[in-house]
mmCIF file of C-alpha atoms in Angstrom:
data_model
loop_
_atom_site.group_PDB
_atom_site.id
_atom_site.type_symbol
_atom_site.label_atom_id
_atom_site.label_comp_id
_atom_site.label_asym_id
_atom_site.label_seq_id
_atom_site.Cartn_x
_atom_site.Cartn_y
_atom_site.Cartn_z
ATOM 1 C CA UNK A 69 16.361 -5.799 36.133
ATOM 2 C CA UNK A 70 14.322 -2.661 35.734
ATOM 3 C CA UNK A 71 10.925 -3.007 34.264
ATOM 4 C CA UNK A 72 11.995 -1.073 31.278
ATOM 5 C CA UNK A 73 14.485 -3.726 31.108
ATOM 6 C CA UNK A 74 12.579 -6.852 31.461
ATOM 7 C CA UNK A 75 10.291 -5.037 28.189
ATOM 8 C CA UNK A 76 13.063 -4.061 26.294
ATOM 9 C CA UNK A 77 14.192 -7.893 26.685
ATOM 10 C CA UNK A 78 10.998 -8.743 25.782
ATOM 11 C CA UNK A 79 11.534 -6.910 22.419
ATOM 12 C CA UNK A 80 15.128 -8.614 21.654
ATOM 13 C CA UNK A 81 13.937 -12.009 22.616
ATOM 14 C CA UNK A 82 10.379 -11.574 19.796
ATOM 15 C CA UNK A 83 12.499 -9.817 17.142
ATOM 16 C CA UNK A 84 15.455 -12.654 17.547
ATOM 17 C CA UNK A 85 12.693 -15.240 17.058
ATOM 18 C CA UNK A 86 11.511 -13.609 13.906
ATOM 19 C CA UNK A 87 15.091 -14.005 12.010
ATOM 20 C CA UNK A 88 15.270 -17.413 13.555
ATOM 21 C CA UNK A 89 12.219 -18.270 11.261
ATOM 22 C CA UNK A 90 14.957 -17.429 7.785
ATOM 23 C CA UNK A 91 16.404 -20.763 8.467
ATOM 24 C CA UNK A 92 13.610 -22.749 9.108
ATOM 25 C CA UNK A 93 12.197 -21.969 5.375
ATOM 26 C CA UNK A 94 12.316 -24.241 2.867
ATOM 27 C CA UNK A 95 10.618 -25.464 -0.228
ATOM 28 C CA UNK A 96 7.723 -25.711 2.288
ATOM 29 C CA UNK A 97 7.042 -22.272 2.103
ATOM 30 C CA UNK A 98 6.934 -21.891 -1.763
ATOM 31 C CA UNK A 99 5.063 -25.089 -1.973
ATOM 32 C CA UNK A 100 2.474 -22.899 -0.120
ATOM 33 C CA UNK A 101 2.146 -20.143 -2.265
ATOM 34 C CA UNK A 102 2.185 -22.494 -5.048
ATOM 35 C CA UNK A 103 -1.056 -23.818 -3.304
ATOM 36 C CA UNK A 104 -2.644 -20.542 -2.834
ATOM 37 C CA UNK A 105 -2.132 -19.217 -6.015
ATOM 38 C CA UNK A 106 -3.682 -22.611 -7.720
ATOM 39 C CA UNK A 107 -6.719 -22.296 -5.603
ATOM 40 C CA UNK A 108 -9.732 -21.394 -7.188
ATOM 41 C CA UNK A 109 -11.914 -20.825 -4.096
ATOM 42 C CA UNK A 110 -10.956 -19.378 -1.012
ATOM 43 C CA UNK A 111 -8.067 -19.616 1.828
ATOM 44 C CA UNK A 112 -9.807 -20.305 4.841
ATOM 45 C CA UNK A 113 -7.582 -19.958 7.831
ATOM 46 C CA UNK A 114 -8.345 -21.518 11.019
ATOM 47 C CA UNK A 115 -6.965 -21.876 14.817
ATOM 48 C CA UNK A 116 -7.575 -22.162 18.312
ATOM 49 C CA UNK A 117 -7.264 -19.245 21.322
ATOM 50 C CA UNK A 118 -4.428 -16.977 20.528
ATOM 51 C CA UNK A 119 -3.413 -19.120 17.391
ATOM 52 C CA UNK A 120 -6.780 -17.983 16.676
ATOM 53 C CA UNK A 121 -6.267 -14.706 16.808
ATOM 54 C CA UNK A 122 -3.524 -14.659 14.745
ATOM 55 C CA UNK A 123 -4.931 -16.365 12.350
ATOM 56 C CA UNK A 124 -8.061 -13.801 12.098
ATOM 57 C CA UNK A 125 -5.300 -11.150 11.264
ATOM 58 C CA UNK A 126 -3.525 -13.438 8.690
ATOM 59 C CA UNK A 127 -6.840 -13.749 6.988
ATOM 60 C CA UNK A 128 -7.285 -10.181 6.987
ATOM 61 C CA UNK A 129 -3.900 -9.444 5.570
ATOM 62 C CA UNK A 130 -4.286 -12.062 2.667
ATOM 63 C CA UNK A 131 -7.754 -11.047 1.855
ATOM 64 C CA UNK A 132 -6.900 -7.109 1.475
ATOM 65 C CA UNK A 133 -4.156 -8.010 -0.713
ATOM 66 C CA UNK A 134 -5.490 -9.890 -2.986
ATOM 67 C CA UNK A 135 -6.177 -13.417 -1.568
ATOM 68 C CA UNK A 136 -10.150 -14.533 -0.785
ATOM 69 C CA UNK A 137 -9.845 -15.286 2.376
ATOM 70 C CA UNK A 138 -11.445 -15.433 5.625
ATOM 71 C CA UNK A 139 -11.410 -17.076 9.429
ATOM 72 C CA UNK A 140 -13.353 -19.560 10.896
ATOM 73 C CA UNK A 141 -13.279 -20.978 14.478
ATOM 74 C CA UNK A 142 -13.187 -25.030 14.041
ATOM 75 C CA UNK A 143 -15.438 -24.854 16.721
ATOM 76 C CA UNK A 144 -17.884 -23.827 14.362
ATOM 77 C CA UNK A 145 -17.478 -26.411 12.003
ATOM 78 C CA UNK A 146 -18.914 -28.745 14.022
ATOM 79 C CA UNK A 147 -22.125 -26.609 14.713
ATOM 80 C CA UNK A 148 -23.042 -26.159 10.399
ATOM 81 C CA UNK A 149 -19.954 -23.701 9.463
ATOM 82 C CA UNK A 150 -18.367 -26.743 7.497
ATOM 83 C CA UNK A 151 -20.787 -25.947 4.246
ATOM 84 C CA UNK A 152 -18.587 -22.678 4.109
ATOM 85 C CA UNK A 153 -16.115 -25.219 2.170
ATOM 86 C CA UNK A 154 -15.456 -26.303 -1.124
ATOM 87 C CA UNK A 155 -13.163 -28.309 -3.000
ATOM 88 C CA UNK A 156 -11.764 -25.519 -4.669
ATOM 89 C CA UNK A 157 -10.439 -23.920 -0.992
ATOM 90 C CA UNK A 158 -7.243 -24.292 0.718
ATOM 91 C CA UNK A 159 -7.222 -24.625 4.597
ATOM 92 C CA UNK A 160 -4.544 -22.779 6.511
ATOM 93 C CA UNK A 161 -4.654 -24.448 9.904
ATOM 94 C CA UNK A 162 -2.531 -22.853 12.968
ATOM 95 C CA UNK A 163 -1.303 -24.534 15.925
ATOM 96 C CA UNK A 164 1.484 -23.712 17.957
ATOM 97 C CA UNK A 165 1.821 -27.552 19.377
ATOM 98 C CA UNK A 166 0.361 -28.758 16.312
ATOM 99 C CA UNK A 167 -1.692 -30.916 18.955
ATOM 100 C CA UNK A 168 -4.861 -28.648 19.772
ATOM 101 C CA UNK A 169 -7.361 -30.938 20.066
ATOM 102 C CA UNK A 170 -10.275 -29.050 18.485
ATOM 103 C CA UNK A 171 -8.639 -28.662 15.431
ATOM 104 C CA UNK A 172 -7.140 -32.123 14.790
ATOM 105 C CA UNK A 173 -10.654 -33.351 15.137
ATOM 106 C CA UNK A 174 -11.608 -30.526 12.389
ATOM 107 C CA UNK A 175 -8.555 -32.121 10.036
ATOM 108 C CA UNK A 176 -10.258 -35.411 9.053
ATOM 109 C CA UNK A 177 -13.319 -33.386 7.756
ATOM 110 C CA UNK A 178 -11.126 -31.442 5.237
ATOM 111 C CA UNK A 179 -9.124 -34.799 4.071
ATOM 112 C CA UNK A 180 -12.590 -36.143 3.287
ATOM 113 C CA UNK A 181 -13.249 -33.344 1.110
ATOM 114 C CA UNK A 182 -9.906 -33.192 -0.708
ATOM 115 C CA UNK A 183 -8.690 -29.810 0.335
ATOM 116 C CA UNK A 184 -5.338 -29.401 0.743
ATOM 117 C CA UNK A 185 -4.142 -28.277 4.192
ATOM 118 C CA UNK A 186 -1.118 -25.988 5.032
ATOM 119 C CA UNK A 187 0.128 -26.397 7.881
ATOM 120 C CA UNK A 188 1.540 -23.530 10.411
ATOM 121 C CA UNK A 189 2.938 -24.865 13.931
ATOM 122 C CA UNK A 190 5.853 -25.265 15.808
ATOM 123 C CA UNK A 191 6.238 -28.505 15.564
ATOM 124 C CA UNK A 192 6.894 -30.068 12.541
ATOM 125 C CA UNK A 193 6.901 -33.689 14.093
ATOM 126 C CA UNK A 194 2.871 -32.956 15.111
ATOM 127 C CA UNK A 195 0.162 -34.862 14.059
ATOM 128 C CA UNK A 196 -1.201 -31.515 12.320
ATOM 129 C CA UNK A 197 2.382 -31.537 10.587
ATOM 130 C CA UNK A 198 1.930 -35.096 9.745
ATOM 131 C CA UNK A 199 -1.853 -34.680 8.500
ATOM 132 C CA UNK A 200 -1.067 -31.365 6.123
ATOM 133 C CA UNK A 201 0.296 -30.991 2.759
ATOM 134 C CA UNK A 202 2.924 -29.031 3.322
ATOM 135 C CA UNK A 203 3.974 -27.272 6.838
ATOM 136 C CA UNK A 204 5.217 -23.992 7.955
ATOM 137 C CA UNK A 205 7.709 -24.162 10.538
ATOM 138 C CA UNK A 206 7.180 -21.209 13.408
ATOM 139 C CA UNK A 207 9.185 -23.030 15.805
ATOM 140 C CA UNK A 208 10.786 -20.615 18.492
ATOM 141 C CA UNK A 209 13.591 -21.125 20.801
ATOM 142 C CA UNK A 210 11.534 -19.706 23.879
ATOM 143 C CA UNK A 211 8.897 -17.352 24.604
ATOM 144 C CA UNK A 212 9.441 -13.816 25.472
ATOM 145 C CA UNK A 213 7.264 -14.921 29.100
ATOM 146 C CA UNK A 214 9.708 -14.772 31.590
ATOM 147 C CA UNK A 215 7.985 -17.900 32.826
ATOM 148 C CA UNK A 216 8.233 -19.081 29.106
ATOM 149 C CA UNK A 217 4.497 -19.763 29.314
ATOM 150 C CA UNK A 218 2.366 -16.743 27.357
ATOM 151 C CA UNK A 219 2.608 -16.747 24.082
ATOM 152 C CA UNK A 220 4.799 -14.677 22.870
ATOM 153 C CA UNK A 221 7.075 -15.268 20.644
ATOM 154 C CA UNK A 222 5.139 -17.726 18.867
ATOM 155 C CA UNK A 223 2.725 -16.102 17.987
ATOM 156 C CA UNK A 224 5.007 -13.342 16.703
ATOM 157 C CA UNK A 225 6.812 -15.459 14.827
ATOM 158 C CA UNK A 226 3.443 -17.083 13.319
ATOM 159 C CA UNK A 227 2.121 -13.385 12.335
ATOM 160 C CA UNK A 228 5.505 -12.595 10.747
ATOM 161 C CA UNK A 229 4.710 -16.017 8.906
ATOM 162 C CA UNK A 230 1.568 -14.952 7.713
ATOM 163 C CA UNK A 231 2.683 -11.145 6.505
ATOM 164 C CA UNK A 232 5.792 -13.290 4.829
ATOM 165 C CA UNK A 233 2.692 -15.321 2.985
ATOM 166 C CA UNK A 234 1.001 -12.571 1.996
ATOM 167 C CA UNK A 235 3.849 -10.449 0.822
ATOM 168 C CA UNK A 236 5.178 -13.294 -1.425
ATOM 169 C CA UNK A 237 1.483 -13.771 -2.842
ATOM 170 C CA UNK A 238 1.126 -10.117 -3.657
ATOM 171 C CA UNK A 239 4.410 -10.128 -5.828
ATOM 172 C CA UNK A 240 3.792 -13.432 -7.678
ATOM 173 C CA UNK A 241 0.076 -11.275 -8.354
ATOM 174 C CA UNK A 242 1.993 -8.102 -9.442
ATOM 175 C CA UNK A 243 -0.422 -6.785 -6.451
ATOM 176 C CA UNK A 244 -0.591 -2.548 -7.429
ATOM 177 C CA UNK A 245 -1.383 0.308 -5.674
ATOM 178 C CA UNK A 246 -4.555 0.618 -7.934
ATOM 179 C CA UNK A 247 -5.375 -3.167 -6.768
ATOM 180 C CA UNK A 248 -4.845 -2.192 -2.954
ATOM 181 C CA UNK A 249 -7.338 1.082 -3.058
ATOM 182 C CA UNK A 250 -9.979 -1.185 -4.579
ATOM 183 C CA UNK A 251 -9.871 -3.834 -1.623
ATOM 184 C CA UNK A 252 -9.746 -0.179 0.846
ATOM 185 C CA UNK A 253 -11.661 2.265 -0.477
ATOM 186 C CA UNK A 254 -12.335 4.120 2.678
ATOM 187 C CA UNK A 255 -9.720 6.125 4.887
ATOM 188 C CA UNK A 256 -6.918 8.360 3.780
ATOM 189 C CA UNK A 257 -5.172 5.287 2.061
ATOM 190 C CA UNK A 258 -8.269 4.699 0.048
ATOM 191 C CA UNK A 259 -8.616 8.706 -0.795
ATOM 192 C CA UNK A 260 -5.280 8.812 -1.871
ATOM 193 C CA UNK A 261 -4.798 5.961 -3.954
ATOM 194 C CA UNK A 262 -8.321 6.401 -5.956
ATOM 195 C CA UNK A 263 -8.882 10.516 -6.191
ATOM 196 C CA UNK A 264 -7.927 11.632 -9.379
ATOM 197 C CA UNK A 265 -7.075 14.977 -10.630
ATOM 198 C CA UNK A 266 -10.391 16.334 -11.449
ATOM 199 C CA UNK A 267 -11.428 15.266 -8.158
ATOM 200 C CA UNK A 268 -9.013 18.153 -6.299
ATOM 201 C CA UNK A 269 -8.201 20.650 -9.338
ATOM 202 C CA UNK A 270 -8.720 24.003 -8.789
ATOM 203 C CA UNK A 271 -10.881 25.427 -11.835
ATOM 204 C CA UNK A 272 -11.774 29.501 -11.025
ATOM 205 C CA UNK A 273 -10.401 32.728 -11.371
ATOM 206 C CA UNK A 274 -7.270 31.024 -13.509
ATOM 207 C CA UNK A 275 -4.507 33.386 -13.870
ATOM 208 C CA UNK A 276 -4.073 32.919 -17.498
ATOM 209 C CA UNK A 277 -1.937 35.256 -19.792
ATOM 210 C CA UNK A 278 -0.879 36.263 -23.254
ATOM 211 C CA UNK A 279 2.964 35.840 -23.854
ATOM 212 C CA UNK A 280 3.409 39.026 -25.288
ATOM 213 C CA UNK A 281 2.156 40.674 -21.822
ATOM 214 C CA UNK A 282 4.783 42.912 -20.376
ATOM 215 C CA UNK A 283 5.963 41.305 -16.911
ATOM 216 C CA UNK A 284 4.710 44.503 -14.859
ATOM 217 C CA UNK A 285 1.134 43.526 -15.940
ATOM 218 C CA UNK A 286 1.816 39.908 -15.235
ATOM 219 C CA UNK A 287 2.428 40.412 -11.319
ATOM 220 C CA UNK A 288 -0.646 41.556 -10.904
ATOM 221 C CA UNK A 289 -2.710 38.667 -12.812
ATOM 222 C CA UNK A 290 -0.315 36.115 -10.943
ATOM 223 C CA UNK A 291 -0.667 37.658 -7.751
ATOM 224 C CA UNK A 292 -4.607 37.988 -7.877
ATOM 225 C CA UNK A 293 -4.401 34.247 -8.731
ATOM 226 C CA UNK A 294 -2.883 33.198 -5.846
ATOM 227 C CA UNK A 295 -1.354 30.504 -6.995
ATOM 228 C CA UNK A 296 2.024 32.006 -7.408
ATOM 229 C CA UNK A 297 2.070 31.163 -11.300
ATOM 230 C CA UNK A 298 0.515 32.513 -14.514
ATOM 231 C CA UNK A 299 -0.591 30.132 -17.552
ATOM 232 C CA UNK A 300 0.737 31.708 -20.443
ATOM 233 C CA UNK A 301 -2.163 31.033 -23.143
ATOM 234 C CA UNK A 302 -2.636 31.190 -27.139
ATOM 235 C CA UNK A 303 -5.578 30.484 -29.013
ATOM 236 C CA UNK A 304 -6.538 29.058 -26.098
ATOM 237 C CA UNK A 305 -3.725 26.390 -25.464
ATOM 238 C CA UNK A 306 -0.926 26.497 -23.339
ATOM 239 C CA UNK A 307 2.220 27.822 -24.393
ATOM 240 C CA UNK A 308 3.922 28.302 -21.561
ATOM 241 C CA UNK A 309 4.081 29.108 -17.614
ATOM 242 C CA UNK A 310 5.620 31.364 -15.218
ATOM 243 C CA UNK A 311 6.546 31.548 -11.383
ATOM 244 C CA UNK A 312 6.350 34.084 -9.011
ATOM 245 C CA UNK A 313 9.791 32.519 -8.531
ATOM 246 C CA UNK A 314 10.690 33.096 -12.143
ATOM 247 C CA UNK A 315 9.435 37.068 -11.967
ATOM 248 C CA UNK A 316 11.747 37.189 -8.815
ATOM 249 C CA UNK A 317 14.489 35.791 -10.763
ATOM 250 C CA UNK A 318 13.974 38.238 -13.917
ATOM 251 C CA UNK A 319 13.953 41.546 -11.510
ATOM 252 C CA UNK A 320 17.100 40.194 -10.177
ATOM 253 C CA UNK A 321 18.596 39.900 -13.509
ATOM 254 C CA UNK A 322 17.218 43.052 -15.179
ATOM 255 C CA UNK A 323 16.476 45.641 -12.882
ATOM 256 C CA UNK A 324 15.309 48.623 -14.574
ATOM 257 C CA UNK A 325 15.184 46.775 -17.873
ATOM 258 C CA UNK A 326 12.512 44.221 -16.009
ATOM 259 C CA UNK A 327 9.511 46.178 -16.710
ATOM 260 C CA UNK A 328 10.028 46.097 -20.519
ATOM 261 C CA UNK A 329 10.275 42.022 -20.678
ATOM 262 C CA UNK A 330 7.302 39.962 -21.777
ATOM 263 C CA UNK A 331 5.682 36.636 -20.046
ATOM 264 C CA UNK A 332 7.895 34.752 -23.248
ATOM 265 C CA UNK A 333 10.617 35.488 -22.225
ATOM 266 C CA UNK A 334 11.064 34.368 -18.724
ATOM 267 C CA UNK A 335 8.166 31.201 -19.327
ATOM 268 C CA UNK A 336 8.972 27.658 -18.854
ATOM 269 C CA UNK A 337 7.694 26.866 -22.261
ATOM 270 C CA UNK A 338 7.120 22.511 -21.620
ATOM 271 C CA UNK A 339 4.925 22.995 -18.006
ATOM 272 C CA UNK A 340 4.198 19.876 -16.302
ATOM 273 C CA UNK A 341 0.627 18.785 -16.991
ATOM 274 C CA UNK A 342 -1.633 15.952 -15.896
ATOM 275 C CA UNK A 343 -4.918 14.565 -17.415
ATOM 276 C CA UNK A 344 -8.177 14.797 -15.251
ATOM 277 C CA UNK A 345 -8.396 11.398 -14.616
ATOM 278 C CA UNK A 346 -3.788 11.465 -13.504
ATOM 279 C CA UNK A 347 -4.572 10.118 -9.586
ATOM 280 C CA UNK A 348 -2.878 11.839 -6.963
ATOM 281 C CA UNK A 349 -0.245 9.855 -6.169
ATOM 282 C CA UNK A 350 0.712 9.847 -9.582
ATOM 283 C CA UNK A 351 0.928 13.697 -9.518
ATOM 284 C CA UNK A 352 2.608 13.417 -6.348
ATOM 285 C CA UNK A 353 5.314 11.631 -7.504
ATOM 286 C CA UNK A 354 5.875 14.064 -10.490
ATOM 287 C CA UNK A 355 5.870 16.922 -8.295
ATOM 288 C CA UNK A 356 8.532 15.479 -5.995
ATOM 289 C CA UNK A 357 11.174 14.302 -8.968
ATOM 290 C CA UNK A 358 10.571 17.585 -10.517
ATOM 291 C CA UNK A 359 10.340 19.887 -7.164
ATOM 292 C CA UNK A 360 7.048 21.682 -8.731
ATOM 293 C CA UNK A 361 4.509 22.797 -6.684
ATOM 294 C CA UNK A 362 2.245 22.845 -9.080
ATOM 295 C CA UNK A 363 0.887 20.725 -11.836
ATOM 296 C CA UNK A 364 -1.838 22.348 -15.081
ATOM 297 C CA UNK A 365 -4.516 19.712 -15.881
ATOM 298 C CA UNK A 366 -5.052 19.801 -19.419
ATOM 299 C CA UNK A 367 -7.233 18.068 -22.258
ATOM 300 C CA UNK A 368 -6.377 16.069 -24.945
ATOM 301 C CA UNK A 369 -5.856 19.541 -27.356
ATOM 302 C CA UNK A 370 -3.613 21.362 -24.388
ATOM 303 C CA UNK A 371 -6.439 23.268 -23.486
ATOM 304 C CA UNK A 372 -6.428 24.513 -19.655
ATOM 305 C CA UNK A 373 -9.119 22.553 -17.300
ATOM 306 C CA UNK A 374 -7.763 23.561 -13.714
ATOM 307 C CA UNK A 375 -4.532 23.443 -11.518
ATOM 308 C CA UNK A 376 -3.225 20.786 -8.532
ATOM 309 C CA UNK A 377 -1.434 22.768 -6.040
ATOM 310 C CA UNK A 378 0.770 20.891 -3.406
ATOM 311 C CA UNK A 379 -1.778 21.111 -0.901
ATOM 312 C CA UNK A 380 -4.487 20.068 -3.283
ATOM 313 C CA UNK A 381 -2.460 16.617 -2.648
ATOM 314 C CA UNK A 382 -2.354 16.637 1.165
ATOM 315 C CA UNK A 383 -5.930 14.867 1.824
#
């Protein structure tokens, strides 16, 4: 074999091991949730070496979606770290042979203490098994080592387990979008899920109109804009809007006649308009059902306050 071969077998041999993990759940798994969602302290997840390390991302996942949650090397328990419990916490304890050493010795510490204990291991005949409330088989076949030594495919398989957690957590919470950007507020994620249309509206030099404007006159104003629309405006509230596609449209239809046409009678008369506090994606998602480009912010009277552009969006 090729060494492109040997990693694309690596790939088959992980990703077979993750649908191998469909039959191995049972009411185990929704036992566990059940767990979680009763607790009213935190999910503390701990493990051992590369179990460890899994579980540190596990605790990540659960805690940015909803779940208190953190990691704690049972190593550490022994050295003060156990006062970080409570009896309202559940322990999720990973172990690929459900026989590491360091954290059976961490178990009998949590029994006293009446926490529950889910289990996550390979093993479901293990002591840790044996010892937990309820256990979370992430037994593979072999690991994707071609000395079936490293692991793997376990620990794949016991991520996948933990993303499967989480995921099944976040729709018994009715997790949002809204609830996501509060838990990652910074990045482009955060940006996009919390800025709001005041936040990116463009408010000078609008390129409002009256509808009785001829449509010679109204190229100009939209064109100075450069927004490629006009706001067609009465008594200061919106009555309608136009295009630059729409005035393309109307010289195509009219020709010579084109020049004696007013804004009303080419306007979309119901524009597409967001409050200041609409948040992006929202207006995002308007745009794209709609295909707009554009969206007018508006008050509570229909009163022009600014304009969201497409790009406006991009942040």
């Amino acid at each position: 074999m090729t060494t492109k071969e040997y990693a694309i077998q690596c790939i088959k041999d992980e990703a077979q091991a993750v649908l191998n993990l469909i039959p191995q759940m049972d009411e185990n798994f929704d036992r566990a949730v059940e767990l979680i969602m009763g607790c009213h302290g935190k999910v503390i997840v701990t493990g051992v070496g590369k179990s460890g390390h899994i579980g540190a991302k596990i605790a990540a996942t659960l805690a940015s979606t909803g779940t208190p949650s953190f990691f704690i090397n049972p190593l550490d328990v022994f050295h003060g770290d156990l006062g970080v419990m409570t009896k309202g916490d559940v322990v999720l304890a990973i172990s690929n042979s459900g026989h590491t050493d360091e954290l059976l010795r961490f178990i009998p510490m949590v029994l006293h203490m009446q926490i529950p204990i889910i289990a996550m291991s390979g093993n479901p005949q293990s002591l840790l098994a044996k010892y937990s409330t309820c256990h979370l088989n992430v037994s593979v076949e072999k690991e994707a080592c071609p000395l079936n030594l490293a692991p793997t495919s376990s620990t794949t398989a016991t991520l996948v387990m933990g993303d499967a957690l989480a995921v099944a957590l976040m729709e018994k919470r009715h997790f949002r979008p809204q609830d996501f950007a509060q838990f990652h507020p910074g990045g482009e994620l955060g940006k996009r899920l919390l800025t709001t249309a005041q936040d990116v509206m463009l408010t000078e030099n609008m390129p409002t109109l009256p509808p009785e404007m001829h449509l010679g006159e109204a190229i100009i104003l939209v064109s100075k804009g450069k927004l490629g629309l006009g706001v067609a405006e009465k008594e200061g509230r919106i009555v309608g809007l136009i295009t630059d596609g729409d005035i393309r449209r109307a010289m195509e239809k009219w020709q010579a006649e084109f020049f004696n046409r007013t804004v009303s009678d080419i306007m979309t008369r119901t524009p597409k308009t967001v409050t200041p506090q609409t948040k992006i994606t929202e207006i995002q998602q308007i745009m794209n059902k709609h295909k707009i480009h554009t969206v007018l912010v508006t008050d509570s009277e229909n009163r022009l306050l600014g304009v969201v552009d497409h790009y406006a969006c991009m942040l």
